[in-house]
Every structure is written in structure tokens, then in C-alpha cells.
Tab-separated table of C-alpha atoms in Angstrom:
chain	number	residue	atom	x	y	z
A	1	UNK	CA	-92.203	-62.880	-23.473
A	2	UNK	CA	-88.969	-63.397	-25.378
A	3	UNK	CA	-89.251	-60.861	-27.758
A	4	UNK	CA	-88.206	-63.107	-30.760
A	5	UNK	CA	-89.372	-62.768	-34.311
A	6	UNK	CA	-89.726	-65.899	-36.407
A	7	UNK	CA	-90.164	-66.084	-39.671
A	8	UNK	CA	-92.391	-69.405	-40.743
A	9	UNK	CA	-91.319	-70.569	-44.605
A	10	UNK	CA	-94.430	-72.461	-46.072
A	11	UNK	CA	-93.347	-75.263	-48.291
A	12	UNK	CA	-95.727	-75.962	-51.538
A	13	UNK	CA	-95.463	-78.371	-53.944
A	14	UNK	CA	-97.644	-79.629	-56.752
A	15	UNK	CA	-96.143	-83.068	-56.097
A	16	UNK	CA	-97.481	-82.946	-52.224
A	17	UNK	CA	-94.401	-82.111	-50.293
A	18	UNK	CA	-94.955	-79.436	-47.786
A	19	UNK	CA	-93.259	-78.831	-44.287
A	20	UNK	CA	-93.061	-75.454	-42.528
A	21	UNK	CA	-89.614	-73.761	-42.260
A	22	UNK	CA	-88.711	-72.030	-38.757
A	23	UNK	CA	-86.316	-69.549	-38.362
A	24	UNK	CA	-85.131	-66.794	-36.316
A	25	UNK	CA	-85.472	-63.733	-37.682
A	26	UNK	CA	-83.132	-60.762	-36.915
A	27	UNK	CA	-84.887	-57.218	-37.751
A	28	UNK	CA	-81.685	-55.739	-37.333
A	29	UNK	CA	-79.965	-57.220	-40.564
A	30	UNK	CA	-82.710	-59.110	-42.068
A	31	UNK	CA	-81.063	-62.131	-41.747
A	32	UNK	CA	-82.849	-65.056	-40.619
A	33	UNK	CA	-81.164	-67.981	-38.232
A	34	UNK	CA	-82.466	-71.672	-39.782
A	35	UNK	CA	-83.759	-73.568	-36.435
A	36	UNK	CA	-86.092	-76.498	-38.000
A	37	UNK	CA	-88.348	-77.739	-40.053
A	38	UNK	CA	-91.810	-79.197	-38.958
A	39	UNK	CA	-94.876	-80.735	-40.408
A	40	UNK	CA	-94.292	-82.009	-43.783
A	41	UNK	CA	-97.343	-82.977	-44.017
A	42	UNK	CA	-98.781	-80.018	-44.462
A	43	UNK	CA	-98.105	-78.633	-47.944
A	44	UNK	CA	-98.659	-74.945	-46.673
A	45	UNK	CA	-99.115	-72.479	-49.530
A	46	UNK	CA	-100.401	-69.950	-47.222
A	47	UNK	CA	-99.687	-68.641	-43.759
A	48	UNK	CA	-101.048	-65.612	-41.991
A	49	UNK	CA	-99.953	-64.705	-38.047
A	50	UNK	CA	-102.886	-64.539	-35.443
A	51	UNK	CA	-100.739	-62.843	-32.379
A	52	UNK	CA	-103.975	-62.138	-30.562
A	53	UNK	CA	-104.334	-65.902	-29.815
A	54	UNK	CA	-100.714	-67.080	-30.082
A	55	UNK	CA	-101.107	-68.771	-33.073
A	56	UNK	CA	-100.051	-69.639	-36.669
A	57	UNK	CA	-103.039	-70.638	-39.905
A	58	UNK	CA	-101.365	-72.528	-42.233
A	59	UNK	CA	-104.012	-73.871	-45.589
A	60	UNK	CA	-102.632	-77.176	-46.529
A	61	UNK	CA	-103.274	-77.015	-50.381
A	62	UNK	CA	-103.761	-80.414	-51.956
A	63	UNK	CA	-106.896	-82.466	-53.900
A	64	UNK	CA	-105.995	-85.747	-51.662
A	65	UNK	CA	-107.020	-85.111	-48.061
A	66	UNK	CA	-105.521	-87.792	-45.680
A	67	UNK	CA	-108.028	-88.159	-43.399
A	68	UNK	CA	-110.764	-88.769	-46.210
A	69	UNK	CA	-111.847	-91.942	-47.666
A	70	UNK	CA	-109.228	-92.819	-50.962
A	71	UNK	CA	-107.400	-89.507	-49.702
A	72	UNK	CA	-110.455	-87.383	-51.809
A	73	UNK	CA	-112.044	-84.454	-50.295
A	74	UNK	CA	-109.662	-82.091	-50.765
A	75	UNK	CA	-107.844	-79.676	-48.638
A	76	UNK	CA	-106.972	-79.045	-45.319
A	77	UNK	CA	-106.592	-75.866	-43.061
A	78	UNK	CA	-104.613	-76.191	-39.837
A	79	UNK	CA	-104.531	-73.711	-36.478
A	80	UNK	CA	-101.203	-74.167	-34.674
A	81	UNK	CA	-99.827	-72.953	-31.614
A	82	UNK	CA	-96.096	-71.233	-31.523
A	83	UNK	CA	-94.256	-71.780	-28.420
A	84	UNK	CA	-92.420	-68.525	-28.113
A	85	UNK	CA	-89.489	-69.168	-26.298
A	86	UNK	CA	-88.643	-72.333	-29.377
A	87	UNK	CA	-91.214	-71.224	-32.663
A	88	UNK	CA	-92.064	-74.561	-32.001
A	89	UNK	CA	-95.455	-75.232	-33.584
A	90	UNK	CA	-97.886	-77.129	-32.115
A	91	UNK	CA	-101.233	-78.552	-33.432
A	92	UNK	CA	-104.250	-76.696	-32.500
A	93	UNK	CA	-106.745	-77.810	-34.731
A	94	UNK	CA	-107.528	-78.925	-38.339
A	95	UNK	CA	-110.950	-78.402	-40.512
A	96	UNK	CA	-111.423	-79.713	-44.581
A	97	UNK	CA	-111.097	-77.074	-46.802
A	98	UNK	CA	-114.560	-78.050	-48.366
A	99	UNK	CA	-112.779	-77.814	-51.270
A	100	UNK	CA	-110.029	-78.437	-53.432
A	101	UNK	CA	-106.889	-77.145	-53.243
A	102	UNK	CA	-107.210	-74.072	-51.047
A	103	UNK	CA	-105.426	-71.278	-52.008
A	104	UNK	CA	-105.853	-68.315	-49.697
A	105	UNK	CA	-106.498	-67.666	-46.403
A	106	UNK	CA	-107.142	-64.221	-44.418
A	107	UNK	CA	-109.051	-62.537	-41.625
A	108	UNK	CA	-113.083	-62.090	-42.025
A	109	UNK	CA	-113.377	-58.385	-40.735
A	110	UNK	CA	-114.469	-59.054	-37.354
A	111	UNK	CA	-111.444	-60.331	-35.879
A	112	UNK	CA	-113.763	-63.417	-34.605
A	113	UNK	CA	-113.571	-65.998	-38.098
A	114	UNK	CA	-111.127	-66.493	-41.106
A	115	UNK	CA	-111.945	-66.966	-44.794
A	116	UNK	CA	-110.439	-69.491	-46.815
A	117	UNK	CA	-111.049	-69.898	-50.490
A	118	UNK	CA	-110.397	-72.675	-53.187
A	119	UNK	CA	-108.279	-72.845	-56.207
A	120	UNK	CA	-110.314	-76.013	-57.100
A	121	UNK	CA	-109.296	-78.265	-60.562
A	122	UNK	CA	-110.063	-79.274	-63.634
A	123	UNK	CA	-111.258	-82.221	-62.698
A	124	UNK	CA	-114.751	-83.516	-63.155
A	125	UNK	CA	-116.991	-86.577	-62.673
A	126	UNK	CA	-119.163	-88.213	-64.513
A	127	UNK	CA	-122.945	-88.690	-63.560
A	128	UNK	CA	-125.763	-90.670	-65.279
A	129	UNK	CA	-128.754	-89.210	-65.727
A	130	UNK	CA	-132.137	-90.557	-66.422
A	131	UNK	CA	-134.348	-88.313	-67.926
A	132	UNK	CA	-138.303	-88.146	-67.932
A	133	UNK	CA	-138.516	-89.985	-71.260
A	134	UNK	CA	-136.761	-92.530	-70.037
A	135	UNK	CA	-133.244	-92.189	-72.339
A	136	UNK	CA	-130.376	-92.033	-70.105
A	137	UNK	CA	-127.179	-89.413	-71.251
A	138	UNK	CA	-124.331	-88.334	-69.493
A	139	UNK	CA	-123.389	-85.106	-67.345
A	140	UNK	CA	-120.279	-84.225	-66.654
A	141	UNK	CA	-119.459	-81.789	-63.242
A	142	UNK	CA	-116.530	-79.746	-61.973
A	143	UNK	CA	-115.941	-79.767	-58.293
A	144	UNK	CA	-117.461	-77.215	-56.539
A	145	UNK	CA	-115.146	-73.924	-56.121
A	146	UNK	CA	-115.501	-72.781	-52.743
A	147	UNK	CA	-115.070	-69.170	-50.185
A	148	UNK	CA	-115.469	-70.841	-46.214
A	149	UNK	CA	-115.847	-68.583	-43.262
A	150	UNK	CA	-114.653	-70.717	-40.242
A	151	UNK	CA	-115.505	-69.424	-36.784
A	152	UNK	CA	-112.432	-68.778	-34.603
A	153	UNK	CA	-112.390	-70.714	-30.828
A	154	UNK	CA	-111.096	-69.087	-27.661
A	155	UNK	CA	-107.793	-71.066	-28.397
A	156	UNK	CA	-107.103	-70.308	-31.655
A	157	UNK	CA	-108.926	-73.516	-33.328
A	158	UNK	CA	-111.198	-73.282	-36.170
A	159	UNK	CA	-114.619	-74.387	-35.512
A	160	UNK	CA	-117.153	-76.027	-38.499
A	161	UNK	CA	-117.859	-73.864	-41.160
A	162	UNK	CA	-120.962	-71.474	-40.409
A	163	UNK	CA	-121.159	-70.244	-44.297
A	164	UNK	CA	-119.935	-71.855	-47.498
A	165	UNK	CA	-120.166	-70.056	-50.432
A	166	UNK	CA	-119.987	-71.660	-53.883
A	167	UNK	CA	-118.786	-69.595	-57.259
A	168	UNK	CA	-120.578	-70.475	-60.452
A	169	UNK	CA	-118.829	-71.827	-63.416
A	170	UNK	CA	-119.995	-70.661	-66.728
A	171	UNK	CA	-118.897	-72.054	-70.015
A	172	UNK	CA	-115.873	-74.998	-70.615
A	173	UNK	CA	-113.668	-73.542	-67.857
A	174	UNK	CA	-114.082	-74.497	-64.228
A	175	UNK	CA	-114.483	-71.467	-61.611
A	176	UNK	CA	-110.881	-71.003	-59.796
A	177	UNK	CA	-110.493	-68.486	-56.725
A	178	UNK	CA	-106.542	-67.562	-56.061
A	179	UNK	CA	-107.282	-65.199	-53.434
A	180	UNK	CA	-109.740	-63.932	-51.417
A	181	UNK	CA	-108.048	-60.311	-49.531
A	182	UNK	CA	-109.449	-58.273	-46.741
A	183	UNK	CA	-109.380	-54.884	-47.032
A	184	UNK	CA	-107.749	-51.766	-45.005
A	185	UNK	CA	-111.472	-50.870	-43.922
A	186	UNK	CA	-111.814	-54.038	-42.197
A	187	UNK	CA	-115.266	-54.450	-43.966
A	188	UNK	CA	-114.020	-55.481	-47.919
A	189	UNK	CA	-113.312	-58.659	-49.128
A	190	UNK	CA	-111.671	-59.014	-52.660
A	191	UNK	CA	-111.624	-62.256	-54.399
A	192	UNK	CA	-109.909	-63.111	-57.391
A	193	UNK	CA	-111.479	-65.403	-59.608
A	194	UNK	CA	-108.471	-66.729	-62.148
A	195	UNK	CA	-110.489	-68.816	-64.916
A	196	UNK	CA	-113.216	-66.932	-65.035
A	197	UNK	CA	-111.580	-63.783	-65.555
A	198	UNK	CA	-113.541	-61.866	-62.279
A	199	UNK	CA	-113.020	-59.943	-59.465
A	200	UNK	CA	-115.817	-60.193	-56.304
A	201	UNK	CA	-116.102	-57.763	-53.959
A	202	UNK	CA	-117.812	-59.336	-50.745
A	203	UNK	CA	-118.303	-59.345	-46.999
A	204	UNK	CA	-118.941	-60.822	-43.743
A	205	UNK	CA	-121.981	-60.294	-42.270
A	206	UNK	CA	-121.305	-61.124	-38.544
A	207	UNK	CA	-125.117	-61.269	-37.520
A	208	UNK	CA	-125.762	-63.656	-40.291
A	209	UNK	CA	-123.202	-65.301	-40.458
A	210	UNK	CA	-123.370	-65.534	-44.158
A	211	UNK	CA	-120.920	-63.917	-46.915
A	212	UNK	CA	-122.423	-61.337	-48.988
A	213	UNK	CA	-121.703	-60.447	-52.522
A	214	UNK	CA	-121.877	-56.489	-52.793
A	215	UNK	CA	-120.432	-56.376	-56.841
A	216	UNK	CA	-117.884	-57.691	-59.100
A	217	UNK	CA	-116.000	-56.740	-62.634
A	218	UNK	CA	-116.173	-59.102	-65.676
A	219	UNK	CA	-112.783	-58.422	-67.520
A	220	UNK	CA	-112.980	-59.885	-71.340
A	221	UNK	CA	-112.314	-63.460	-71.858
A	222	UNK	CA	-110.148	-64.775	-74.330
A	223	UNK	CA	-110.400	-68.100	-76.175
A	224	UNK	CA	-108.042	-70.075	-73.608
A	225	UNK	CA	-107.809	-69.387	-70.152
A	226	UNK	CA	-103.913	-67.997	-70.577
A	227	UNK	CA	-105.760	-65.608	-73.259
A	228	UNK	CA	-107.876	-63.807	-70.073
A	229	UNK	CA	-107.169	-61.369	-67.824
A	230	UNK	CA	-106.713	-64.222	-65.542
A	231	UNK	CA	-106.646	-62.093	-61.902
A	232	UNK	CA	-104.525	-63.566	-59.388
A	233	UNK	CA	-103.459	-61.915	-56.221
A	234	UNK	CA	-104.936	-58.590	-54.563
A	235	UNK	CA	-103.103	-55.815	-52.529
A	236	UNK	CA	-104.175	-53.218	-51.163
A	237	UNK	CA	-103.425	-49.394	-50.405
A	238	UNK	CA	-103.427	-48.484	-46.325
A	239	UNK	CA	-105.229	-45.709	-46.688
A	240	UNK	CA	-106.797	-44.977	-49.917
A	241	UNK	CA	-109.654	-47.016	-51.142
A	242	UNK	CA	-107.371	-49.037	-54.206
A	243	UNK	CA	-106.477	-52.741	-54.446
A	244	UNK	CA	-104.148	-53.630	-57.176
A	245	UNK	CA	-104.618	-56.802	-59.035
A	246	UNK	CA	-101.895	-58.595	-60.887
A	247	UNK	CA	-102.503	-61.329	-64.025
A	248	UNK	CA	-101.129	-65.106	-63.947
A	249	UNK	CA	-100.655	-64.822	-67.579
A	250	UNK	CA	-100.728	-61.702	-68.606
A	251	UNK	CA	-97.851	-58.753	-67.756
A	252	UNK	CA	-101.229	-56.435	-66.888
A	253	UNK	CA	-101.689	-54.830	-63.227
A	254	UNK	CA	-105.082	-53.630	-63.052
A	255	UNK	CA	-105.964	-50.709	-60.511
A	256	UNK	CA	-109.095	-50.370	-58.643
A	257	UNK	CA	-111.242	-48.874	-56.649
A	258	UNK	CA	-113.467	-50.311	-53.677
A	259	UNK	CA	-116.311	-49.064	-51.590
A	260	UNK	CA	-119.580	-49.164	-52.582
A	261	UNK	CA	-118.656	-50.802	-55.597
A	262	UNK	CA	-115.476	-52.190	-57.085
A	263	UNK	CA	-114.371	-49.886	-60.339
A	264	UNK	CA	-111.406	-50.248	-62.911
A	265	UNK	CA	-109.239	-47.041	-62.371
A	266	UNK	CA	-106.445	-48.792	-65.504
A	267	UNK	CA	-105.183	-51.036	-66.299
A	268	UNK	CA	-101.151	-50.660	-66.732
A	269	UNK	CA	-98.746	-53.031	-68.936
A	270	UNK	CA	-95.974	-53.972	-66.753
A	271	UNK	CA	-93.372	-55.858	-68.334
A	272	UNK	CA	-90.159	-55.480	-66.842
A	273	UNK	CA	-87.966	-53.005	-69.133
A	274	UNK	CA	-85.161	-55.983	-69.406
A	275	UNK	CA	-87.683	-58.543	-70.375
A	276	UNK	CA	-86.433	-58.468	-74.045
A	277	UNK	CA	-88.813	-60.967	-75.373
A	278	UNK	CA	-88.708	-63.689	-72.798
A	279	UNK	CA	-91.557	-65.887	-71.170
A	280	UNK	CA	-92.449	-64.648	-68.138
A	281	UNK	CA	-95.386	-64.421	-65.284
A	282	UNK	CA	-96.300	-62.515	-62.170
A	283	UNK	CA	-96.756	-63.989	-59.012
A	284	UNK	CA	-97.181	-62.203	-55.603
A	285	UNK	CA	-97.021	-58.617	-55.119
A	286	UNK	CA	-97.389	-56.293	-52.140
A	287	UNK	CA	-97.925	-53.058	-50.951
A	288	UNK	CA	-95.331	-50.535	-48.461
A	289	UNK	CA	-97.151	-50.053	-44.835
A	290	UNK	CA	-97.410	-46.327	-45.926
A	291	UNK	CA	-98.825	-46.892	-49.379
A	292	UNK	CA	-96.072	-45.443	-51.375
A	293	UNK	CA	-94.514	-48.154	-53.243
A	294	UNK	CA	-95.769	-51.480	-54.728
A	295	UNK	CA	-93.161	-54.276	-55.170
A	296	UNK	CA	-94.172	-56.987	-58.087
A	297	UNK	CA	-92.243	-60.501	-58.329
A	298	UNK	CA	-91.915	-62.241	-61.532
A	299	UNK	CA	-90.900	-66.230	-62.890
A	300	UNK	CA	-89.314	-66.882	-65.941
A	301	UNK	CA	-86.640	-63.944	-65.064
A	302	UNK	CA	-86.364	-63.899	-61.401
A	303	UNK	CA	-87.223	-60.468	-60.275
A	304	UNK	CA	-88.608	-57.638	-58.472
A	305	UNK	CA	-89.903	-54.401	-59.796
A	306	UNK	CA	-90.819	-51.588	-57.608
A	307	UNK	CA	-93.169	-48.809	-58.160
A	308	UNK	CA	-93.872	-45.542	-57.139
A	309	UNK	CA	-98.352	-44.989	-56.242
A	310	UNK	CA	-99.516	-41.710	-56.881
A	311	UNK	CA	-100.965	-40.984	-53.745
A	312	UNK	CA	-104.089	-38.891	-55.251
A	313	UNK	CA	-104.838	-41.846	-58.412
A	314	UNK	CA	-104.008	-44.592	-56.906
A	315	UNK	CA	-101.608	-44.989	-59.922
A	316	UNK	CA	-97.874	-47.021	-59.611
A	317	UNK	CA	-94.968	-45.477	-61.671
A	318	UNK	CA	-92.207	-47.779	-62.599
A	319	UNK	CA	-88.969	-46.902	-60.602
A	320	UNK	CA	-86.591	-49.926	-59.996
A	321	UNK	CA	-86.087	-53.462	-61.442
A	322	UNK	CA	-83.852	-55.726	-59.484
A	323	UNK	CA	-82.835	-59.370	-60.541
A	324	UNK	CA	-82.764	-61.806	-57.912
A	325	UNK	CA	-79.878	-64.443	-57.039
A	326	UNK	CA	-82.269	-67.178	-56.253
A	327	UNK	CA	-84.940	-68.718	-58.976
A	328	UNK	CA	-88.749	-68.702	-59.231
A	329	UNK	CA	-90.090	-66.385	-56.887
A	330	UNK	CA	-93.628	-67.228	-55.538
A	331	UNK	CA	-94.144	-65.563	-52.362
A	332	UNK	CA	-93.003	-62.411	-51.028
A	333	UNK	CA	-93.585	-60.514	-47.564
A	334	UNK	CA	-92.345	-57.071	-46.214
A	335	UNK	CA	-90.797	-56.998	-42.439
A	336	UNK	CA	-93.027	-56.164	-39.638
A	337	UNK	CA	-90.968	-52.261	-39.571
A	338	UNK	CA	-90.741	-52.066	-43.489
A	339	UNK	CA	-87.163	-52.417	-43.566
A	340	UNK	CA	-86.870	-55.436	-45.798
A	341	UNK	CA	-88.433	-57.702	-48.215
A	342	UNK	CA	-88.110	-61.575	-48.017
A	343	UNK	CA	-88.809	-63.584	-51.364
A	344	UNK	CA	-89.543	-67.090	-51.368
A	345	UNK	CA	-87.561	-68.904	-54.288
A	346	UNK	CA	-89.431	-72.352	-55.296
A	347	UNK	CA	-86.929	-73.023	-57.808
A	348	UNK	CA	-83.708	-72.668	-56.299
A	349	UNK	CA	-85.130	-73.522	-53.038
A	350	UNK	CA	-84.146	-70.378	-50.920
A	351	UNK	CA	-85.190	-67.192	-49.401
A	352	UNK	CA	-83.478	-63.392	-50.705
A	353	UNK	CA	-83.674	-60.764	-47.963
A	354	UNK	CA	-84.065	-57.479	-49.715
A	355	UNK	CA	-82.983	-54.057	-47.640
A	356	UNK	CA	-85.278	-51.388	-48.647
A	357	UNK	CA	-84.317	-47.626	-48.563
A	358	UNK	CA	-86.069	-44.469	-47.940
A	359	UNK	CA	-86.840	-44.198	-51.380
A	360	UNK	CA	-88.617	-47.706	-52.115
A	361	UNK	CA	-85.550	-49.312	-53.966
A	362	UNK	CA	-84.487	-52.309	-53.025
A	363	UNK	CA	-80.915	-54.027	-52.598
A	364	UNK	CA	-80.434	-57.476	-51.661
A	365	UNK	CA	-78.567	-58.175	-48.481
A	366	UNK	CA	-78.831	-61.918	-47.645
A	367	UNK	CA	-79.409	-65.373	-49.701
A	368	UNK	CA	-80.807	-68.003	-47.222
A	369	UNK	CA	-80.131	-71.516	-49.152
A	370	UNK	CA	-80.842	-74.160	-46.485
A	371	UNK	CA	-83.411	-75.869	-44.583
A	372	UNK	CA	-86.280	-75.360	-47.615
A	373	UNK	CA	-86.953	-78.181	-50.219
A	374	UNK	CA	-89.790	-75.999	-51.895
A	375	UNK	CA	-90.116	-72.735	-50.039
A	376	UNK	CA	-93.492	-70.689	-51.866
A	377	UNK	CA	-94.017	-68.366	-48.820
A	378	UNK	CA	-93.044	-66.235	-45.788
A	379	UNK	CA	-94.735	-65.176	-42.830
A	380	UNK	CA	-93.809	-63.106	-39.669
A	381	UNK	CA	-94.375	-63.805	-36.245
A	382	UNK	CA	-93.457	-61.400	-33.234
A	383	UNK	CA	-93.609	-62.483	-29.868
């Protein structure tokens, strides 16, 4: 083995562009060595590290599938292999998403299948129908909005789907998963459910083979969907059974607990102290290895907060705000030892490396600006 660390920069963009970003990461500096740029085909808002198997799961997060009919269908989700003398990637296997654009992607519990669920769209077909009288009317359907459990092969590929399950929409706005999170316990699944202003709790039944839905919160709706709660990403405590939930729209983190159940603990208002009035959003967020701190990213001002968890509640304290050099943060992702925090920047179309010190805060270190025409995530990879 080499001993390497890469760092794999997904590329999203609404426009279809993708590409994966390779680099050579350093864990000594946090500094990260540019070495190519592969498959920009894939528009990869989502990658997660299989080490076990030697190999990379990238989603490939579109509506227009390429190897469909008319490029419909939706999605894609890839398995690829990563040469580790190179971080080469090579092309393992590749399943539909049974869906549109997938959005998440993460392990199922048993260490045997990965879940991948949908962000879907707002757009709908019409169907004639005849009724029994005779008169014929119109119906008009949103795309199914999908969680799929894939099976995982000997080599890494994904196998056909063994369980699909579909979210119901309920009144003008179509269902719309942005996450779907396993938990610490290795049991938990926590999906996010944007437009319909919901959070699942679920799992994998292995001898089934089916996904099972064990509870979920209904958070008030507002008029529009930028009026709701609008739950977007999940993260979760090591230790202690909470997952904290930030809003698209909203400037709202929402704690909770999981077990049995899923429970609100609060909800907190947290809108950076510098805001002063201007339009901003969250977008990822994560959690320290050791469950002390909880680092929040936000557009529309370019920045990190960082907060302090009370280790008994479950409840983040506001301790640090830090702006960031590079523009529109969308996808964050601590070290493999802790040590530093790498931001994706879609806007300005780098990467900040971000030391962090004993006590949570952060300062940043390094501003990667090549190789990346729409960088939206980072993943780790250790040989």
C-alpha cells in the first residue's frame, strides 16, 4: 500500500457539468496537491469512501440520464475503483437512480448495501383519464420521489435495486428528499424531506430486504415552500443519540433526538451575528469525530460558524464565525484525524482548507483555486 490520502472534489452543476477532482492530500498541512480531473460526465453531488472494497460511490445527479431513451429517466449512481498508487478512478459499475436527481447517498447499516435517495422536480406529466361515465378530464402527476437500497457485489459494484421506496406527496408541492443519513448506531436512517417540511426516521431490514419506516416529525408548513421549515441535511452526534438538522431557507437548526422515535429537543435561530440584514442560506454542516463542536456553512455571505454541543442536551452554543476567501460554499468535510476542514466553493470555484484547534475554532490555512470548474463536495480516501 502507498499510504496516500486523496481527496476526490465532486463537481455539480445545475447546467450538467460534473467531473471528479483528484488530488493528493497532505494531512500534515492540509494542503492538497491537484493531480487530475476525471469523468465529466458524471455530475457528482455526492461521494462517500468504501475502503473495505477499494472503492469510490459517486450519485450522478441529473433529470436526463444518458443511457435512457430522449436522455429521461433520471439519475445515475456509479461504483468506481481507485488505483492507489495514481487515485486513478476506474469504472466499476453504474445503476439508474430510479429517480430524479439523486441527492444523497450513504451506507444501509449492514455494511452489505447503500441507500440512495432522490431530490426529484417539479416536473409533472399529463395523463388522460377516462372515467366510468364516459367524460374524459385531465390528471396531472409529479415524478415519483424515491429512497433505493442497492445491494453491494464482492467488487464493489452495485447490484439491481432489492427495495424502492416511494414518499407521498400531499398538497401542490411535490415530495423532495435532500438526504437520507445513517446513524452512529448503525441501525437509524434519517431522511430529510425538503418540500414537505418532514423528517423520516427509517431502517434496513437485512432479512427483508425492505426499508422500514419506524416515525417521522411534521414541522408547520408555510404558504410557499421557502415559508417551511424546509429540512435539508442531517448530522449526527458520535455518541449521543442527536442528529441536527439545518433549513434551506430558513436560518433554523433544529435538534433531535433518535431511538425509538425521532423527537424535537429545539429548535435554535442561527443567523450568523454579522449577517446584518443580508440574504442568506445554509448548506452543509457537520459534526467533530468527538461530538463537541458542530461547524455550519452558509451562501449569500460565505461562511462558517462553529458551535460548541452541550454534551448532556445535545444543545450547540455559538462560539466562532469565520468568513471564507472563496464564494458559495456547498459542501464541507472534516479530515480523516480532525485536524482540518475542507469547504467546497461552487461560486468561486475552489476549495478553503480550514486548521482547526483544540478548542473547535477554525483558521484558514490554504485556498486551492485550480483544477475545479464547479466544485460542490469533498471526500477522503486513505489508502
Amino acid at each position: 500500500m502507498s499510504g496516500k490520502t486523496y481527496a476526490y472534489v465532486g463537481n455539480w452543476s445545475t447546467k450538467g457539468d460534473g467531473g471528479i477532482g483528484i488530488y493528493e492530500y497532505d494531512p500534515s498541512t492540509g494542503e492538497t496537491k491537484y493531480i487530475k480531473t476525471v469523468r465529466e460526465d458524471i455530475v457528482a453531488g455526492l461521494i462517500i469512501a468504501d475502503r473495505k472494497r477499494g472503492v469510490i460511490y459517486s450519485i450522478d445527479e441529473r433529470s436526463d440520464n444518458p443511457d435512457m431513451p430522449a436522455k429521461s429517466g433520471g439519475g445515475r449512481v456509479f461504483s468506481l475503483r481507485v488505483d492507489p498508487e495514481t487515485g486513478y478512478l476506474e469504472e466499476v459499475s453504474r445503476q439508474s437512480s430510479f429517480g430524479s436527481m439523486p441527492a444523497y447517498i450513504t451506507d444501509d447499516g449492514t455494511g452489505n448495501g447503500l441507500l440512495l435517495c432522490n431530490h426529484s422536480g417539479n416536473a409533472y406529466i399529463t395523463r388522460i383519464v377516462k372515467e366510468e361515465s364516459g367524460r374524459y378530464s385531465l390528471e396531472s402527476i409529479f415524478s415519483d420521489t424515491t429512497i433505493v437500497h442497492y445491494p453491494i457485489n464482492d467488487d464493489g459494484g452495485l447490484g439491481s435495486p432489492d427495495d424502492i421506496y416511494i414518499t407521498p406527496t400531499e398538497g401542490e408541492f411535490y415530495s423532495c428528499l435532500h438526504s437520507v443519513n445513517l446513524a452512529p448506531d448503525g441501525h437509524s436512517l434519517v431522511v430529510c424531506e425538503r418540500n414537505q417540511d418532514k423528517v423520516y426516521l427509517m431502517h434496513f431490514d437485512a432479512d427483508s430486504k425492505k426499508l422500514i419506516l419506524d416515525g417521522a416529525v411534521q414541522f408547520e408548513r408555510g404558504k410557499g415552500i421557502k415559508d417551511g421549515h424546509c429540512p435539508r441535511y442531517s448530522a449526527f452526534h458520535p455518541t449521543k443519540p442527536f442528529v441536527y438538522i439545518n433549513s434551506e431557507y430558513l436560518l433554523w437548526l433544529t435538534v433531535m433526538s433518535y431511538g425509538a422515535g425521532l423527537e424535537t429537543v429545539k429548535i435554535l435561530d442561527v443567523t450568523p451575528p454579522s449577517a446584518g440584514g443580508r440574504s442568506l442560506s445554509q448548506s452543509d454542516l457537520t459534526v467533530s469525530a468527538d461530538g463537541r463542536f458542530l461547524y455550519t456553512m452558509y451562501r449569500g455571505i460565505n461562511m462558517v460558524c462553529v458551535y460548541a454541543i452541550d454534551q448532556e442536551t445535545g444543545i450547540p452554543e455559538f462560539v466562532q464565525e469565520i468568513a471564507l476567501s472563496g464564494k458559495g460554499p456547498r459542501g464541507c468535510k472534516l479530515s480523516p484525524d480532525g485536524r482540518f476542514l475542507l469547504v467546497a466553493n461552487l461560486d468561486s470555484k475552489d476549495v478553503t482548507t480550514l486548521a482547526v484547534a483544540d478548542d473547535g475554532t477554525l483558521t484558514e490555512t490554504a485556498y486551492m483555486t485550480f483544477g475545479q470548474e464547479h466544485p460542490g463536495n469533498v471526500t477522503f480516501y486513505e489508502v
